[in-house]
Amino acid sequence: MGLLDDKIVLVNGGTQGVGAAIARAAVREGAVVAVTGRRPEPGEALVAELTAAGGKALYVRADLADAEQAKTSVARVVEAYGRVDCLVNSAGLTSRGTLLDTTPELFDQHIAINLKGPFFAMQAAVADMVARQAPGTVVNIITSSAHGGQPFLAPYVAAKAGLIGLTRNAAHAHRWDRVRINGLNIGWTATEGEDATQKFFHGAGDDWREEAAGKLPMGKLGQPDEIADFVVFLLSERSGVVTGSVIDWDQNVLGGLD
C-alpha cells in the first residue's frame, strides 16, 4: 500500500517546481491529485504526464492571489471527487524588495499570494473536512527566510512569517477535529522559478546552480523530489499525531554561528 492510497490531494501552486514534485510523489503513493496554477500549459502537461504513468490527476486553473479563486479551487476538487483529504499550499511569490524600496503594490502582491491565498484555501479545505467529520492534513510550504531572511526579501519574509503563525493557529484550532496542519521552512531550492529569479534579479549565468552548490554545506541545493517525499510523509498517517510543527528543511542551522 502507498502512503496516500485513495486520498484526494490538492496541491496549490502545483504545476511546476516543488509543487509539481509533490504532485508526482503523491501519485506514486496512491493519491488522486489535483493541481492548481495560473497557466494552463504546464498544468495540463503535468496532468498528462501523471495520467500516462497510470495516475489520476486534475488541473484546476486558479490564481491563488485571488481569495475567491483559492476557495473555488477547493470547491472544484470537492465537486470532482467528493472531498479533499489533503491540502498543500505550495504557490509562492519571491520577487525582491527591501524595507526602503518596497511599494504598497508589491507588499500587497506578497500578502495575497504568500498568505491570503493559503488562508482561504485552508478555510475551504478544513471546512470540508469538518463538515464530513473526517480527519485531514495540510502542509504549508514556507521558507527558512521567514526567520529573518535577506534584506532584499522584506515583503516576502513579512508574508511568510505570517504563514508560520497561521499554520500554528489553525493547527491548534482544529486538532480536536483531527485535522493536522504543519509547515515546512524550505531553504534554497533548485526549481524553475528559482532559476528565473536568479537570472532576472541577480544577473546569474546558466551555471549559477553549480556555483551556489559549491558554497553550501551539503554541496547541493535543496532538491524538489526530496522535499516532496517529506511532504508526502507529513500528509500521510505515518507522521502520526504531529500537528502545529513548522520544520526547518534546510542545511543552515538557525542560531548557529561560525
mmCIF file of C-alpha atoms in Angstrom:
data_model
loop_
_atom_site.group_PDB
_atom_site.id
_atom_site.type_symbol
_atom_site.label_atom_id
_atom_site.label_comp_id
_atom_site.label_asym_id
_atom_site.label_seq_id
_atom_site.Cartn_x
_atom_site.Cartn_y
_atom_site.Cartn_z
ATOM 1 C CA MET A 1 0.000 0.000 0.000
ATOM 2 C CA GLY A 2 1.124 3.537 -0.747
ATOM 3 C CA LEU A 3 1.317 6.172 1.949
ATOM 4 C CA LEU A 4 -1.567 8.092 0.345
ATOM 5 C CA ASP A 5 -3.701 5.299 -1.081
ATOM 6 C CA ASP A 6 -7.189 6.555 -2.001
ATOM 7 C CA LYS A 7 -6.500 10.067 -0.678
ATOM 8 C CA ILE A 8 -7.651 13.152 -2.576
ATOM 9 C CA VAL A 9 -4.750 15.610 -2.546
ATOM 10 C CA LEU A 10 -4.937 19.223 -3.709
ATOM 11 C CA VAL A 11 -1.601 20.916 -4.433
ATOM 12 C CA ASN A 12 -1.999 24.655 -4.862
ATOM 13 C CA GLY A 13 0.794 26.042 -7.000
ATOM 14 C CA GLY A 14 1.370 22.510 -8.196
ATOM 15 C CA THR A 15 2.178 22.942 -11.874
ATOM 16 C CA GLN A 16 5.954 23.356 -11.547
ATOM 17 C CA GLY A 17 8.848 23.295 -9.096
ATOM 18 C CA VAL A 18 8.274 21.939 -5.608
ATOM 19 C CA GLY A 19 4.507 21.741 -6.124
ATOM 20 C CA ALA A 20 4.840 19.567 -9.219
ATOM 21 C CA ALA A 21 7.328 17.324 -7.417
ATOM 22 C CA ILE A 22 4.827 16.901 -4.587
ATOM 23 C CA ALA A 23 2.087 16.018 -7.078
ATOM 24 C CA ARG A 24 4.309 13.349 -8.667
ATOM 25 C CA ALA A 25 5.249 11.889 -5.290
ATOM 26 C CA ALA A 26 1.619 11.846 -4.112
ATOM 27 C CA VAL A 27 0.504 9.975 -7.239
ATOM 28 C CA ARG A 28 3.300 7.439 -6.753
ATOM 29 C CA GLU A 29 1.981 6.877 -3.224
ATOM 30 C CA GLY A 30 -1.532 6.146 -4.458
ATOM 31 C CA ALA A 31 -3.276 9.524 -4.285
ATOM 32 C CA VAL A 32 -5.667 11.163 -6.688
ATOM 33 C CA VAL A 33 -4.118 14.590 -7.235
ATOM 34 C CA ALA A 34 -5.442 17.981 -8.288
ATOM 35 C CA VAL A 35 -3.016 20.788 -9.093
ATOM 36 C CA THR A 36 -3.707 24.492 -9.466
ATOM 37 C CA GLY A 37 -1.850 27.194 -11.311
ATOM 38 C CA ARG A 38 -2.429 30.295 -13.381
ATOM 39 C CA ARG A 39 -1.077 28.920 -16.684
ATOM 40 C CA PRO A 40 -2.900 26.015 -18.338
ATOM 41 C CA GLU A 41 0.067 24.787 -20.411
ATOM 42 C CA PRO A 42 2.265 23.445 -17.585
ATOM 43 C CA GLY A 43 -0.778 22.322 -15.618
ATOM 44 C CA GLU A 44 -2.228 20.283 -18.445
ATOM 45 C CA ALA A 45 1.211 18.912 -19.345
ATOM 46 C CA LEU A 46 1.733 17.693 -15.782
ATOM 47 C CA VAL A 47 -1.703 16.065 -15.675
ATOM 48 C CA ALA A 48 -0.956 14.320 -18.972
ATOM 49 C CA GLU A 49 2.356 13.066 -17.554
ATOM 50 C CA LEU A 50 0.734 11.760 -14.378
ATOM 51 C CA THR A 51 -2.117 10.142 -16.294
ATOM 52 C CA ALA A 52 0.281 8.466 -18.742
ATOM 53 C CA ALA A 53 2.090 6.983 -15.745
ATOM 54 C CA GLY A 54 -1.164 5.393 -14.552
ATOM 55 C CA GLY A 55 -2.206 8.047 -12.055
ATOM 56 C CA LYS A 56 -5.393 10.038 -11.740
ATOM 57 C CA ALA A 57 -4.990 13.809 -11.855
ATOM 58 C CA LEU A 58 -6.881 17.041 -12.487
ATOM 59 C CA TYR A 59 -5.727 20.542 -13.391
ATOM 60 C CA VAL A 60 -7.690 23.484 -11.967
ATOM 61 C CA ARG A 61 -6.870 26.913 -13.343
ATOM 62 C CA ALA A 62 -6.659 29.333 -10.425
ATOM 63 C CA ASP A 63 -4.780 32.447 -9.379
ATOM 64 C CA LEU A 64 -4.098 31.969 -5.678
ATOM 65 C CA ALA A 65 -3.634 35.727 -5.247
ATOM 66 C CA ASP A 66 -7.428 35.935 -5.519
ATOM 67 C CA ALA A 67 -9.081 34.693 -2.321
ATOM 68 C CA GLU A 68 -12.236 33.656 -4.158
ATOM 69 C CA GLN A 69 -10.226 31.578 -6.631
ATOM 70 C CA ALA A 70 -8.339 29.994 -3.739
ATOM 71 C CA LYS A 71 -11.639 28.891 -2.224
ATOM 72 C CA THR A 72 -13.053 27.862 -5.591
ATOM 73 C CA SER A 73 -10.059 25.602 -6.235
ATOM 74 C CA VAL A 74 -11.146 23.522 -3.250
ATOM 75 C CA ALA A 75 -14.771 23.562 -4.368
ATOM 76 C CA ARG A 76 -13.752 22.280 -7.818
ATOM 77 C CA VAL A 77 -11.946 19.322 -6.284
ATOM 78 C CA VAL A 78 -14.862 18.527 -3.975
ATOM 79 C CA GLU A 79 -17.185 18.697 -6.986
ATOM 80 C CA ALA A 80 -14.944 16.342 -8.983
ATOM 81 C CA TYR A 81 -14.034 13.813 -6.270
ATOM 82 C CA GLY A 82 -16.445 14.375 -3.388
ATOM 83 C CA ARG A 83 -13.899 15.583 -0.846
ATOM 84 C CA VAL A 84 -10.433 16.912 -0.093
ATOM 85 C CA ASP A 85 -8.316 14.790 2.258
ATOM 86 C CA CYS A 86 -5.022 16.647 1.981
ATOM 87 C CA LEU A 87 -4.069 20.188 1.020
ATOM 88 C CA VAL A 88 -0.622 21.509 0.132
ATOM 89 C CA ASN A 89 -0.112 25.246 -0.240
ATOM 90 C CA SER A 90 2.940 25.491 -2.488
ATOM 91 C CA ALA A 91 2.284 28.650 -4.512
ATOM 92 C CA GLY A 92 4.722 31.444 -3.793
ATOM 93 C CA LEU A 93 5.999 34.832 -4.935
ATOM 94 C CA THR A 94 9.694 35.624 -4.385
ATOM 95 C CA SER A 95 10.092 38.970 -6.177
ATOM 96 C CA ARG A 96 12.576 41.250 -4.449
ATOM 97 C CA GLY A 97 12.014 44.280 -2.239
ATOM 98 C CA THR A 98 13.710 45.894 0.756
ATOM 99 C CA LEU A 99 12.134 47.803 3.615
ATOM 100 C CA LEU A 100 13.061 51.064 1.863
ATOM 101 C CA ASP A 101 12.053 50.351 -1.736
ATOM 102 C CA THR A 102 9.007 48.046 -1.418
ATOM 103 C CA THR A 103 5.886 49.692 -2.804
ATOM 104 C CA PRO A 104 2.424 49.139 -1.334
ATOM 105 C CA GLU A 105 1.557 47.294 -4.551
ATOM 106 C CA LEU A 106 4.470 44.855 -4.198
ATOM 107 C CA PHE A 107 3.695 44.337 -0.500
ATOM 108 C CA ASP A 108 0.064 43.552 -1.321
ATOM 109 C CA GLN A 109 1.146 41.044 -4.009
ATOM 110 C CA HIS A 110 3.242 39.150 -1.473
ATOM 111 C CA ILE A 111 0.489 39.139 1.120
ATOM 112 C CA ALA A 112 -2.051 37.971 -1.473
ATOM 113 C CA ILE A 113 -0.044 35.019 -2.795
ATOM 114 C CA ASN A 114 2.072 34.013 0.202
ATOM 115 C CA LEU A 115 -0.501 34.475 2.980
ATOM 116 C CA LYS A 116 -4.022 35.362 1.880
ATOM 117 C CA GLY A 117 -4.280 32.579 -0.709
ATOM 118 C CA PRO A 118 -3.167 29.855 1.716
ATOM 119 C CA PHE A 119 -5.518 31.252 4.379
ATOM 120 C CA PHE A 120 -8.628 30.940 2.230
ATOM 121 C CA ALA A 121 -7.614 27.648 0.635
ATOM 122 C CA MET A 122 -7.197 26.259 4.149
ATOM 123 C CA GLN A 123 -10.514 27.762 5.183
ATOM 124 C CA ALA A 124 -12.330 25.942 2.385
ATOM 125 C CA ALA A 125 -10.463 22.632 2.750
ATOM 126 C CA VAL A 126 -10.769 22.459 6.535
ATOM 127 C CA ALA A 127 -14.457 23.388 6.296
ATOM 128 C CA ASP A 128 -14.952 20.368 4.020
ATOM 129 C CA MET A 129 -13.104 18.093 6.465
ATOM 130 C CA VAL A 130 -15.049 19.381 9.468
ATOM 131 C CA ALA A 131 -18.392 19.117 7.669
ATOM 132 C CA ARG A 132 -17.657 15.464 6.903
ATOM 133 C CA GLN A 133 -16.294 14.874 10.432
ATOM 134 C CA ALA A 134 -13.294 13.331 8.714
ATOM 135 C CA PRO A 135 -9.580 13.636 9.503
ATOM 136 C CA GLY A 136 -7.366 15.530 7.104
ATOM 137 C CA THR A 137 -3.921 17.020 6.692
ATOM 138 C CA VAL A 138 -2.491 20.313 5.467
ATOM 139 C CA VAL A 139 1.126 21.178 4.686
ATOM 140 C CA ASN A 140 2.165 24.760 4.025
ATOM 141 C CA ILE A 141 5.383 25.306 2.090
ATOM 142 C CA ILE A 142 7.012 28.260 3.813
ATOM 143 C CA THR A 143 10.691 29.328 3.852
ATOM 144 C CA SER A 144 13.663 29.361 6.183
ATOM 145 C CA SER A 145 13.910 33.081 5.340
ATOM 146 C CA ALA A 146 10.799 33.605 7.464
ATOM 147 C CA HIS A 147 13.128 33.602 10.488
ATOM 148 C CA GLY A 148 14.542 36.917 9.255
ATOM 149 C CA GLY A 149 15.896 36.451 5.775
ATOM 150 C CA GLN A 150 17.905 38.667 3.478
ATOM 151 C CA PRO A 151 17.336 42.437 3.327
ATOM 152 C CA PHE A 152 16.032 42.166 -0.255
ATOM 153 C CA LEU A 153 13.216 39.814 0.805
ATOM 154 C CA ALA A 154 11.345 42.154 3.167
ATOM 155 C CA PRO A 155 7.764 41.724 1.845
ATOM 156 C CA TYR A 156 8.325 38.003 1.212
ATOM 157 C CA VAL A 157 9.537 37.497 4.779
ATOM 158 C CA ALA A 158 6.637 39.502 6.201
ATOM 159 C CA ALA A 159 4.075 37.358 4.386
ATOM 160 C CA LYS A 160 5.742 34.005 5.016
ATOM 161 C CA ALA A 161 6.286 34.778 8.705
ATOM 162 C CA GLY A 162 2.549 35.378 8.849
ATOM 163 C CA LEU A 163 2.003 31.943 7.302
ATOM 164 C CA ILE A 164 4.033 30.377 10.110
ATOM 165 C CA GLY A 165 1.734 31.976 12.677
ATOM 166 C CA LEU A 166 -1.337 30.945 10.709
ATOM 167 C CA THR A 167 -0.115 27.346 10.470
ATOM 168 C CA ARG A 168 0.227 27.076 14.244
ATOM 169 C CA ASN A 169 -3.014 28.915 14.951
ATOM 170 C CA ALA A 170 -5.058 26.735 12.589
ATOM 171 C CA ALA A 171 -3.401 23.555 13.878
ATOM 172 C CA HIS A 172 -4.343 24.451 17.439
ATOM 173 C CA ALA A 173 -7.886 25.420 16.449
ATOM 174 C CA HIS A 174 -8.604 22.163 14.588
ATOM 175 C CA ARG A 175 -6.682 19.493 16.479
ATOM 176 C CA TRP A 176 -9.919 18.221 18.053
ATOM 177 C CA ASP A 177 -11.323 17.885 14.531
ATOM 178 C CA ARG A 178 -8.365 15.536 13.798
ATOM 179 C CA VAL A 179 -7.124 17.920 11.135
ATOM 180 C CA ARG A 180 -3.337 18.090 11.277
ATOM 181 C CA ILE A 181 -1.656 21.215 9.905
ATOM 182 C CA ASN A 182 2.103 21.555 9.570
ATOM 183 C CA GLY A 183 4.607 23.719 7.720
ATOM 184 C CA LEU A 184 7.949 23.248 6.018
ATOM 185 C CA ASN A 185 10.559 26.013 6.014
ATOM 186 C CA ILE A 186 12.497 25.101 2.896
ATOM 187 C CA GLY A 187 15.883 26.592 2.084
ATOM 188 C CA TRP A 188 17.499 27.445 -1.239
ATOM 189 C CA THR A 189 15.995 25.014 -3.755
ATOM 190 C CA ALA A 190 16.747 24.164 -7.380
ATOM 191 C CA THR A 191 13.498 24.945 -9.209
ATOM 192 C CA GLU A 192 12.470 26.528 -12.495
ATOM 193 C CA GLY A 193 11.180 29.543 -10.597
ATOM 194 C CA GLU A 194 14.444 29.991 -8.705
ATOM 195 C CA ASP A 195 16.363 29.785 -11.965
ATOM 196 C CA ALA A 196 14.278 32.621 -13.401
ATOM 197 C CA THR A 197 14.621 34.638 -10.177
ATOM 198 C CA GLN A 198 18.409 34.305 -10.059
ATOM 199 C CA LYS A 199 18.770 35.347 -13.686
ATOM 200 C CA PHE A 200 16.277 38.226 -13.589
ATOM 201 C CA PHE A 201 17.104 39.794 -10.223
ATOM 202 C CA HIS A 202 20.762 38.829 -9.764
ATOM 203 C CA GLY A 203 22.139 38.517 -13.289
ATOM 204 C CA ALA A 204 23.131 34.894 -12.724
ATOM 205 C CA GLY A 205 24.557 32.786 -15.527
ATOM 206 C CA ASP A 206 23.478 29.319 -16.588
ATOM 207 C CA ASP A 207 25.992 27.785 -14.165
ATOM 208 C CA TRP A 208 24.609 29.502 -11.043
ATOM 209 C CA ARG A 209 23.366 26.184 -9.562
ATOM 210 C CA GLU A 210 26.827 24.613 -9.631
ATOM 211 C CA GLU A 211 28.402 27.782 -8.264
ATOM 212 C CA ALA A 212 25.841 28.021 -5.460
ATOM 213 C CA ALA A 213 26.105 24.314 -4.604
ATOM 214 C CA GLY A 214 29.850 24.644 -4.100
ATOM 215 C CA LYS A 215 29.243 27.167 -1.323
ATOM 216 C CA LEU A 216 26.713 25.069 0.593
ATOM 217 C CA PRO A 217 27.498 22.575 3.404
ATOM 218 C CA MET A 218 25.935 19.561 1.667
ATOM 219 C CA GLY A 219 27.374 20.511 -1.725
ATOM 220 C CA LYS A 220 23.976 20.853 -3.363
ATOM 221 C CA LEU A 221 20.845 22.962 -3.384
ATOM 222 C CA GLY A 222 17.623 21.599 -1.960
ATOM 223 C CA GLN A 223 16.041 19.115 -4.347
ATOM 224 C CA PRO A 224 12.286 19.273 -5.094
ATOM 225 C CA ASP A 225 11.896 15.475 -5.137
ATOM 226 C CA GLU A 226 13.440 15.168 -1.660
ATOM 227 C CA ILE A 227 11.164 17.888 -0.313
ATOM 228 C CA ALA A 228 8.217 16.130 -1.952
ATOM 229 C CA ASP A 229 8.952 12.852 -0.189
ATOM 230 C CA PHE A 230 8.997 14.650 3.158
ATOM 231 C CA VAL A 231 5.715 16.423 2.397
ATOM 232 C CA VAL A 232 4.069 13.116 1.474
ATOM 233 C CA PHE A 233 5.190 11.736 4.829
ATOM 234 C CA LEU A 234 3.626 14.723 6.648
ATOM 235 C CA LEU A 235 0.401 14.283 4.682
ATOM 236 C CA SER A 236 0.248 10.585 5.497
ATOM 237 C CA GLU A 237 -0.834 8.746 8.610
ATOM 238 C CA ARG A 238 2.796 7.668 9.122
ATOM 239 C CA SER A 239 3.518 11.110 10.564
ATOM 240 C CA GLY A 240 1.253 10.157 13.448
ATOM 241 C CA VAL A 241 -0.160 12.915 15.634
ATOM 242 C CA VAL A 242 2.249 15.653 14.560
ATOM 243 C CA THR A 243 0.456 18.980 14.153
ATOM 244 C CA GLY A 244 1.386 22.627 14.538
ATOM 245 C CA SER A 245 5.009 21.889 13.661
ATOM 246 C CA VAL A 246 6.972 24.187 11.364
ATOM 247 C CA ILE A 247 10.067 22.241 10.384
ATOM 248 C CA ASP A 248 13.276 23.776 9.061
ATOM 249 C CA TRP A 249 14.132 21.757 5.937
ATOM 250 C CA ASP A 250 17.478 23.367 5.304
ATOM 251 C CA GLN A 251 21.231 22.911 5.684
ATOM 252 C CA ASN A 252 21.721 26.130 7.613
ATOM 253 C CA VAL A 253 21.122 25.876 11.349
ATOM 254 C CA LEU A 254 19.148 28.719 12.889
ATOM 255 C CA GLY A 255 21.228 30.403 15.584
ATOM 256 C CA GLY A 256 24.430 28.584 14.634
ATOM 257 C CA LEU A 257 27.413 30.918 14.146
ATOM 258 C CA ASP A 258 30.951 30.335 12.842
#
